C-alpha positions as a printed Julia matrix, in Angstrom:
149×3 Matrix{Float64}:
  89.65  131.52  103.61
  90.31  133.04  100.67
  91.54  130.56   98.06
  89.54  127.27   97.37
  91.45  125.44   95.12
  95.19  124.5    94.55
  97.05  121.66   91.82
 100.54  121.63   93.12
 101.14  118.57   95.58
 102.5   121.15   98.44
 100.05  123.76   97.33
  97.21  121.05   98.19
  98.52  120.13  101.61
  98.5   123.72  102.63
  94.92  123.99  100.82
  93.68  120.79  102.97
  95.35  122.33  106.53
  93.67  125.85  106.23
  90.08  124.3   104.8
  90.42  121.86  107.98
  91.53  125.23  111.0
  88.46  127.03  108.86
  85.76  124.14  109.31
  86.99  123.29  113.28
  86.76  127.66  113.93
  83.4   127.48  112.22
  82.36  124.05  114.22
  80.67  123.4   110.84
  79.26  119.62  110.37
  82.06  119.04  107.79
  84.12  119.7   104.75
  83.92  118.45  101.36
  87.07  117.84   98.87
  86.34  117.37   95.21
  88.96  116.8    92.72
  88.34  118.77   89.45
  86.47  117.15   86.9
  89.34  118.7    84.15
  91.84  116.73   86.02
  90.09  113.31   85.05
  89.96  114.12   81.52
  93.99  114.77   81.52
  94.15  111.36   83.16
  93.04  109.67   80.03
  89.91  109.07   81.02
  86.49  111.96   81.55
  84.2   111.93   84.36
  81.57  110.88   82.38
  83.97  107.5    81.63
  83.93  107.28   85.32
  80.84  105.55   86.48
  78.78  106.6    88.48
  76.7   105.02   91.72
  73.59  107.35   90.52
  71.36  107.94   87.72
  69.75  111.17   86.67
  66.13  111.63   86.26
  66.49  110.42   82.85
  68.42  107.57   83.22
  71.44  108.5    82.21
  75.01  107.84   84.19
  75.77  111.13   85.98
  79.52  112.02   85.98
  81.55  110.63   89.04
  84.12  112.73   90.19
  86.17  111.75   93.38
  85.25  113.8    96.62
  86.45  113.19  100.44
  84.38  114.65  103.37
  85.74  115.18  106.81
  83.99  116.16  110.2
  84.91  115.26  113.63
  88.03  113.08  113.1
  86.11  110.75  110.3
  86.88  110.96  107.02
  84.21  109.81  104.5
  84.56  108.5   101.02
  82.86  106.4    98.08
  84.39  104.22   95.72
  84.25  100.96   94.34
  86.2    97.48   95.37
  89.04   97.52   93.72
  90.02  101.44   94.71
  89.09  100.14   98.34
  91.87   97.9    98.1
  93.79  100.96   96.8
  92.7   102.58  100.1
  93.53   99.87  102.28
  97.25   99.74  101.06
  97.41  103.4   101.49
  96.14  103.16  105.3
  99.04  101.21  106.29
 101.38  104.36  105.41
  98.93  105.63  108.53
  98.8   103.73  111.02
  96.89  106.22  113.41
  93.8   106.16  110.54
  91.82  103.32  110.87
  88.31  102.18  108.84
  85.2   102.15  111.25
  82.78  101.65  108.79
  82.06  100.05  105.21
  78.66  100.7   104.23
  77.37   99.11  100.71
  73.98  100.43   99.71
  71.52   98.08   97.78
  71.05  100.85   95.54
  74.06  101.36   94.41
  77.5   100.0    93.09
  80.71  100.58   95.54
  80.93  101.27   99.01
  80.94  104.28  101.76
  83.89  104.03  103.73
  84.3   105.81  107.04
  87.78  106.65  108.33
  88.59  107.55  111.7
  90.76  110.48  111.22
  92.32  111.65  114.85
  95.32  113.34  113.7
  96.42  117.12  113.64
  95.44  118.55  110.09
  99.16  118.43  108.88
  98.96  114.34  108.74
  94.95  114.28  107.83
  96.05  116.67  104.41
  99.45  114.45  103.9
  96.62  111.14  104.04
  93.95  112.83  102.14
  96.52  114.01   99.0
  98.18  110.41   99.19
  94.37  108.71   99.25
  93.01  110.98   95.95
  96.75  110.14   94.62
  96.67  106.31   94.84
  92.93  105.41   95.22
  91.72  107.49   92.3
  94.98  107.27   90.6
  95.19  110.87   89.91
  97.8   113.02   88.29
 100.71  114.7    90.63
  99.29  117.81   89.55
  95.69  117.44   90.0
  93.71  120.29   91.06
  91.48  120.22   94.39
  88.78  122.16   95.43
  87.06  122.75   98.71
  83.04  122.59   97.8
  81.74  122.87  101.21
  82.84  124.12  104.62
């Protein structure tokens, strides 16, 4: 690959399709998304606003910026209740993608929500734009960038 990072709702798609072909030829374990901390501060709020489900060695609230991983057909996700309800109404655009697991650590506020994700990488990019789109109620033009394959 040789771009990492794209704004432009089309431009993201095509980002999400090639990052997906380059983790299955690499048969790495999985591949993080992270929407650009920039982006939340043009959507009224910063990522420091956002809060977070850890604390630094300090104390303080770390930033919280949304992030999707995905590895053999599951996609994986944190958030908190109400953008889970978000999530749900998004998953019945896709019927084929269906929650396997909600996990809610003691620890922390939120949930981890596991999505089976058995689709070709054309509808896993359409339901991972629409999912950073409603759930985290980002911009049309957000920017996206692949932190780990």
């Amino acid at each position: 690959m040789t771009r990492f990072d794209a704004a432009e709702p089309a431009e993201r798609r095509k980002l999400y399709v090639d990052a997906i072909t380059a983790h299955r030829e690499r048969g790495s374990g999985f591949l993080t998304l992270e929407a650009d901390e920039g982006t939340l501060e043009t959507n009224g709020e910063t990522a420091t606003e956002r809060e977070s489900d850890s604390e630094s060695d300090d104390g303080s609230t770390e930033p919280s910026v949304p992030w999707v991983q995905f590895g053999d057909g599951t996609i994986n996700l944190d958030c908190t209740d109400d953008e889970l309800d978000e999530l749900k109404a998004v998953l019945e655009e896709f019927p084929a993608f269906k929650i396997d697991d909600l996990i809610r650590p003691e620890d922390a506020e939120g949930v981890n929500v596991r999505i089976s994700a058995k689709a070709d990488q054309n509808r896993i990019s359409q339901f991972v734009d629409d999912m950073f789109l409603e759930v985290y109620d980002l911009p049309a033009a957000f920017r996206v960038w692949i932190v780990d394959i």
